[in-house]
Coordinates of C-alpha atoms in Angstrom, one line a residue:
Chain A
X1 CA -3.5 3.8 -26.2
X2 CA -6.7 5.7 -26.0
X3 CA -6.3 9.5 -26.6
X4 CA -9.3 10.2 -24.3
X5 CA -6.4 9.2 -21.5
X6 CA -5.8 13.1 -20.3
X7 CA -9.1 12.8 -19.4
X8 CA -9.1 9.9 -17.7
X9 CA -6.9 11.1 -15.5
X10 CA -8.8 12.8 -13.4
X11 CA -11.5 10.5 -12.9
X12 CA -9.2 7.1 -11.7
X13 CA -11.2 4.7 -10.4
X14 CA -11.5 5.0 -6.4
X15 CA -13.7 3.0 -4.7
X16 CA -16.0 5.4 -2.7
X17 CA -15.4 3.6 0.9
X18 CA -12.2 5.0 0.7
X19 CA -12.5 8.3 0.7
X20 CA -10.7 9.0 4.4
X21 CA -7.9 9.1 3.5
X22 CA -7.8 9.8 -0.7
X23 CA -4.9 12.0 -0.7
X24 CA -3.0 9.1 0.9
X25 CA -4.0 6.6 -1.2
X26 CA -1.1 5.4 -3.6
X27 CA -2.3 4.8 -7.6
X28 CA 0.1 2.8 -9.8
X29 CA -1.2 3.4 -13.4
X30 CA -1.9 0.3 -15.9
X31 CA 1.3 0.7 -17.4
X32 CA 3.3 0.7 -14.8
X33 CA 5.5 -2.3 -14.2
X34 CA 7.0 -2.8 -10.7
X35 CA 9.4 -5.4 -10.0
X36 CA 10.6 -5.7 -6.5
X37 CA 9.2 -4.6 -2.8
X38 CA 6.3 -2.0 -2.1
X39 CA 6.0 -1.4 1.6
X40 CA 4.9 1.2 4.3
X41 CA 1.3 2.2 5.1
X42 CA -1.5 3.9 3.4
X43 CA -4.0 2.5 0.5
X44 CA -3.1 1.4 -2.6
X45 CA -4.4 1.1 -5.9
X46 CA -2.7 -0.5 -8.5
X47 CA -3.9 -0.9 -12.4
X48 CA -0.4 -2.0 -13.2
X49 CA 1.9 -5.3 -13.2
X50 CA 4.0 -6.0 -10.0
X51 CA 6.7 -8.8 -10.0
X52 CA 7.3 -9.1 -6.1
X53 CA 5.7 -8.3 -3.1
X54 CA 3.6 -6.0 -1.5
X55 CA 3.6 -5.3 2.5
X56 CA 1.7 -3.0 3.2
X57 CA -0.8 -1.5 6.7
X58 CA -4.0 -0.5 4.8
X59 CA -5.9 -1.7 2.2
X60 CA -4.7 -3.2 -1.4
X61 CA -7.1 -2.9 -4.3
X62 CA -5.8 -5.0 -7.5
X63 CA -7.9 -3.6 -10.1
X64 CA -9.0 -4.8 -13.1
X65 CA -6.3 -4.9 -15.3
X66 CA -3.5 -5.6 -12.7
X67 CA -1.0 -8.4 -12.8
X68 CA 0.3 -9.5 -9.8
X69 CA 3.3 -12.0 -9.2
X70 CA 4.0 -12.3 -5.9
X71 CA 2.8 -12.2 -2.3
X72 CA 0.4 -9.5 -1.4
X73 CA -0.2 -8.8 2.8
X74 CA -2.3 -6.1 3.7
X75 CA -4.9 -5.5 6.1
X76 CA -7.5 -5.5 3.5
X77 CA -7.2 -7.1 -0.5
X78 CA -9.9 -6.4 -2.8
X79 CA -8.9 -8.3 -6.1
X80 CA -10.8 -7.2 -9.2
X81 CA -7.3 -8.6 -11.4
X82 CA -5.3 -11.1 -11.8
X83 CA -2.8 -12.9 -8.9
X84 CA -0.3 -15.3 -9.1
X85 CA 1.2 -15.7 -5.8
X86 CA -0.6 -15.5 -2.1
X87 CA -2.5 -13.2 -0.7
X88 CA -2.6 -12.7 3.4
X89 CA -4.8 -10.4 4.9
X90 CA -5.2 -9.1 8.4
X91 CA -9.0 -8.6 8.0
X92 CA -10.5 -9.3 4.9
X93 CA -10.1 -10.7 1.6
X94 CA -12.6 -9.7 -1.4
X95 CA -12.2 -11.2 -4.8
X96 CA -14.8 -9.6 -7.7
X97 CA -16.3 -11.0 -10.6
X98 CA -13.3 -10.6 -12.8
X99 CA -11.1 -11.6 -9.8
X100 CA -8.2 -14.6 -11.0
X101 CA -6.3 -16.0 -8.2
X102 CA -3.8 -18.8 -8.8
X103 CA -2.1 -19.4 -5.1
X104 CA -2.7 -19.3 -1.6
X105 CA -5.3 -16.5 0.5
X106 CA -4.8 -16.5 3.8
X107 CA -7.3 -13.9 6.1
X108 CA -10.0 -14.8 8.9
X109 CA -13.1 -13.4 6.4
X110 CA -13.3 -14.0 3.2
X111 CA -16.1 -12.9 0.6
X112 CA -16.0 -14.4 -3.2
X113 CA -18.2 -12.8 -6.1
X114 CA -19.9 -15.1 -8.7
X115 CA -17.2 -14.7 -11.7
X116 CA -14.5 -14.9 -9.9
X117 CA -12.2 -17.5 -10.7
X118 CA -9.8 -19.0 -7.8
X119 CA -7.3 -21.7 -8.3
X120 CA -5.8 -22.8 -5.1
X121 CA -6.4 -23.3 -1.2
X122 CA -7.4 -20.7 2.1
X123 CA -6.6 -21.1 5.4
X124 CA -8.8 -18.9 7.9
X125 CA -6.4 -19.2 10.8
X126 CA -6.4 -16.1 11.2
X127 CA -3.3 -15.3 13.5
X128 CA -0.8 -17.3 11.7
X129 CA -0.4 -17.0 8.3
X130 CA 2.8 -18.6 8.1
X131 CA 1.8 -22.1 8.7
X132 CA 0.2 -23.2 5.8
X133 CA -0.5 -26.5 7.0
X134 CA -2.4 -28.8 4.5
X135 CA -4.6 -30.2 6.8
X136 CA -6.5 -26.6 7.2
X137 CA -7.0 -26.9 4.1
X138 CA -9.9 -29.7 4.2
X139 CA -11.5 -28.0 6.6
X140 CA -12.3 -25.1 4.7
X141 CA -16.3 -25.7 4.3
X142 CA -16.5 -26.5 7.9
X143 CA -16.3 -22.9 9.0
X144 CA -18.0 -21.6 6.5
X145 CA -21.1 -20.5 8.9
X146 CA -18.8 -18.3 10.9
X147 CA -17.3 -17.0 7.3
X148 CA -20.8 -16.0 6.3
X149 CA -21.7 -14.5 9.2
X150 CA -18.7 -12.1 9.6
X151 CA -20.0 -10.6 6.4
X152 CA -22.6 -8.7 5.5
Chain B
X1 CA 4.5 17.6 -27.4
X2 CA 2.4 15.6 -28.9
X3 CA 4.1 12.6 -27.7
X4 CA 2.8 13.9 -24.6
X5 CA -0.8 11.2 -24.8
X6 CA 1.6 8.1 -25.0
X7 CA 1.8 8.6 -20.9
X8 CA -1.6 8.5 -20.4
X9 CA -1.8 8.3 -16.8
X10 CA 0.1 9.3 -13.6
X11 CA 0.6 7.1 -11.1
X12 CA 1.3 8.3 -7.4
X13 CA 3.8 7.1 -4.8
X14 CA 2.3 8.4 -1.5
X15 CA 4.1 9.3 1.3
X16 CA 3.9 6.5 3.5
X17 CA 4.8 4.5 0.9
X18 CA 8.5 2.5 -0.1
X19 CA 9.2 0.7 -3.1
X20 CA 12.5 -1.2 -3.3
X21 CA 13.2 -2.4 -6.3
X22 CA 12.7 -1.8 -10.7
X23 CA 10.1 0.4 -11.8
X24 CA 9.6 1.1 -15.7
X25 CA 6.6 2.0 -18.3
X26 CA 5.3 4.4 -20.3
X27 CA 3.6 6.8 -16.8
X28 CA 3.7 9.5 -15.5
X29 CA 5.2 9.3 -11.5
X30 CA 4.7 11.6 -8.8
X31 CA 6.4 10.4 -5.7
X32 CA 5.7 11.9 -2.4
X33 CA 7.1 8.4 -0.8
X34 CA 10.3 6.6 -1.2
X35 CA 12.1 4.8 -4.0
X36 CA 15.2 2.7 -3.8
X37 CA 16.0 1.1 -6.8
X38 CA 15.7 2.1 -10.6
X39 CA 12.9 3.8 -12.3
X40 CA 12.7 4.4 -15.8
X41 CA 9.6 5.6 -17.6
X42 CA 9.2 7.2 -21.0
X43 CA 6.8 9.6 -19.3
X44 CA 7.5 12.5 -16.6
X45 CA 9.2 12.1 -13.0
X46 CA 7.8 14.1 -10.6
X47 CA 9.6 14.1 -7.3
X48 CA 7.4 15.8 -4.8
X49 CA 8.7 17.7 -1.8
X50 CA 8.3 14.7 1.0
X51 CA 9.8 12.3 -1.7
X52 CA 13.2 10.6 -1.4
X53 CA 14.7 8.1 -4.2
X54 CA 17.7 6.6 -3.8
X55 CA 17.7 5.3 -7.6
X56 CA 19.0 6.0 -11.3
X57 CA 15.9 8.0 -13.0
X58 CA 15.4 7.8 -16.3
X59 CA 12.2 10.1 -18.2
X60 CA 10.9 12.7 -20.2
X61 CA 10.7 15.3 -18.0
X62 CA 12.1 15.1 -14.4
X63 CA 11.1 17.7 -11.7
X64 CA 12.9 17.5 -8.3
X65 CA 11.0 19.4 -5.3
X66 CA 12.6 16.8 -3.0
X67 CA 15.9 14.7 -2.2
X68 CA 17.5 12.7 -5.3
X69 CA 20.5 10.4 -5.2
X70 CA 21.4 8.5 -7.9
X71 CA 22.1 9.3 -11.6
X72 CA 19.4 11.0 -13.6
X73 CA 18.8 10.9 -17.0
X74 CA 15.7 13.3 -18.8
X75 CA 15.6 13.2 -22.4
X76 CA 13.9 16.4 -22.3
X77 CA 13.9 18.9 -19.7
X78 CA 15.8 18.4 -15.4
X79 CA 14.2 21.4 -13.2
X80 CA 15.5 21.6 -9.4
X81 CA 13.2 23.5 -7.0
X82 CA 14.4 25.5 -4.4
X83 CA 13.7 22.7 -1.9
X84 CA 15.0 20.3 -4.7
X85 CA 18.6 18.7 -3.6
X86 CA 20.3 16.7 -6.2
X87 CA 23.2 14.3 -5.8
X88 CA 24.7 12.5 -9.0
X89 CA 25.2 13.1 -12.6
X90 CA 22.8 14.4 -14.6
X91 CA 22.0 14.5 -18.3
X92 CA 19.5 16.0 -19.9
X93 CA 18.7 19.0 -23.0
X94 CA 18.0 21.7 -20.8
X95 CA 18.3 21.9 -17.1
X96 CA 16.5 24.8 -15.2
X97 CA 18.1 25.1 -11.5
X98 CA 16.1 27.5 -9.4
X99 CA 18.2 29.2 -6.5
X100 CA 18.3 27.3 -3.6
X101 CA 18.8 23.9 -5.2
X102 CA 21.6 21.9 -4.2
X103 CA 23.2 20.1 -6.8
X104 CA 26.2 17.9 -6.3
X105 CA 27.6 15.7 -9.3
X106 CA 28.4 16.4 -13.6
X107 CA 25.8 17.7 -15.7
X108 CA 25.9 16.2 -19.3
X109 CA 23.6 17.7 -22.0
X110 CA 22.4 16.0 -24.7
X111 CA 22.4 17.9 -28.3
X112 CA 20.0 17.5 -30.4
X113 CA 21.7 15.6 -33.4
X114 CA 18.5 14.1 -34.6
X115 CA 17.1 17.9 -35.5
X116 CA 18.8 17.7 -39.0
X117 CA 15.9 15.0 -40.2
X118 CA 13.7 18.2 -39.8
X119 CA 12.5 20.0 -42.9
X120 CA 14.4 23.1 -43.3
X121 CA 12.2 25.9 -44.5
X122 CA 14.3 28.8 -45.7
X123 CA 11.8 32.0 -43.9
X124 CA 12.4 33.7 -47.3
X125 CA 10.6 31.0 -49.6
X126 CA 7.2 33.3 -49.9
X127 CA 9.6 36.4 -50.8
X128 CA 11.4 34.4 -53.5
X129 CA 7.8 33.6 -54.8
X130 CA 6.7 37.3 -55.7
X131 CA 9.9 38.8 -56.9
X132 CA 9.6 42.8 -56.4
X133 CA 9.1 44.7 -59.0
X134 CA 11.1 47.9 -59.3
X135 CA 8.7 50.5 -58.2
X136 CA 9.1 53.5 -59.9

């Protein structure tokens, strides 16, 4: 445990985009452990472990040294952590370099950063992200043009 | 106090926000949204005014400025705002209600058994030491 922590408190990592709504945005602290539901709306930012799911209308940034077992559905997921479980997104998905996904994304844009280490499959449906049908699945470099071009 | 540093950092439960289920660590929690469940933490509970938990609480220090139900535990110190409404048991070494609070349930305080491990100083060591002369 780093004694600089009082400190560090004040300057928690917040990505600058989000800065709407800051005093709205929900922080869960690396050593927090959660096991069980996190819903409602808002941002969130969570250093921590989670065992469970995450349901949330906003974004969902899983920051570096985050754990996450579970299913995480937002309208936006930026992974900088480490996710075992699925991840659905209304929007957009972003993993970063030190992203690890084990499991399923599901979202209509997706960006990846070099680093980032994904084990698993991505359907880009879109509407329905409860069919995971396998047969998506193959298809994934097909749309890749439209995937690019939705991103800058 | 100097344990204080082992919670390094405060997490916050925003208003908008539910969690429904276990919730333990060594934080700091400030909770503005609403928790249904259990929380434990070896840091400090803060229950803001717009925050509701429906759970057993266990922490260092817990501060209620909003609506608590469920059975809470603070090693340390349980303060009740004026806006702060309580219902369950509570336990804890001191308690500090501020008028207005509503409080519904037993309150159980803990004594302080461990304090005997302490080194007890007698005050009057250093008077022992130079013995008073008879001062004519």
């Amino acid at each position: 445990m780093p004694l600089f922590g009082k400190k560090k408190k004040e300057t928690r990592p917040q990505p600058p985009d989000t800065a709407v709504s800051q005093k709205e945005t929900t922080y869960f602290g690396k050593n927090l452990r959660i096991k069980g539901r996190v819903s409602g709306n808002g941002n969130i930012i969570i250093l921590g472990a989670l065992d469970g799911e995450f349901n949330l209308k906003g974004r969902v940034k899983i920051a570096q040294p985050a754990k996450i077992k579970g299913q995480v559905k937002a309208d936006i997921i930026s992974v900088n952590g480490h996710v075992q479980g699925s991840l659905v997104a209304k929007e957009r998905v972003h993993l970063d370099q030190t992203a690890r996904i084990e499991g399923q994304i599901n979202t209509p844009s997706l960006s990846i950063s070099e680093g980032a280490s994904f084990d698993g499959e991505i359907t880009m449906s879109g509407r329905s992200p409860e069919s995971s049908k396998p047969a998506a699945v193959a298809s994934v470099s097909a749309p890749q043009d439209t995937a690019k071009s939705t991103q800058k | 106090m100097a344990k204080d540093n082992k919670a390094d950092s405060t997490s916050l439960l925003s208003k908008n926000v539910k969690i429904d289920g276990e919730i333990h660590g060594p934080e700091n929690l400030h909770i503005e949204g609403y928790i249904k469940g259990s929380i434990k933490l070896t840091g400090n509970i803060f229950v803001g005014s717009t925050g509701i938990v429906q759970a057993d609480m266990e922490a260092k220090n817990i501060v209620i400025q909003g609506e608590v139900a469920g059975n809470v535990l603070a090693h340390q110190q349980l303060e009740i705002h004026p806006s702060g409404k309580l219902i369950g048991d509570c336990t804890a070494s001191t308690i500090d209600i501020k008028e207005g609070a509503v409080f519904e349930g037993r309150s159980n305080m803990i004594k302080s058994a461990g304090l005997s491990a302490g080194p007890s100083v007698p005050p009057n060591i250093s008077a022992a030491q130079s013995p008073k002369k008879p001062q004519s």
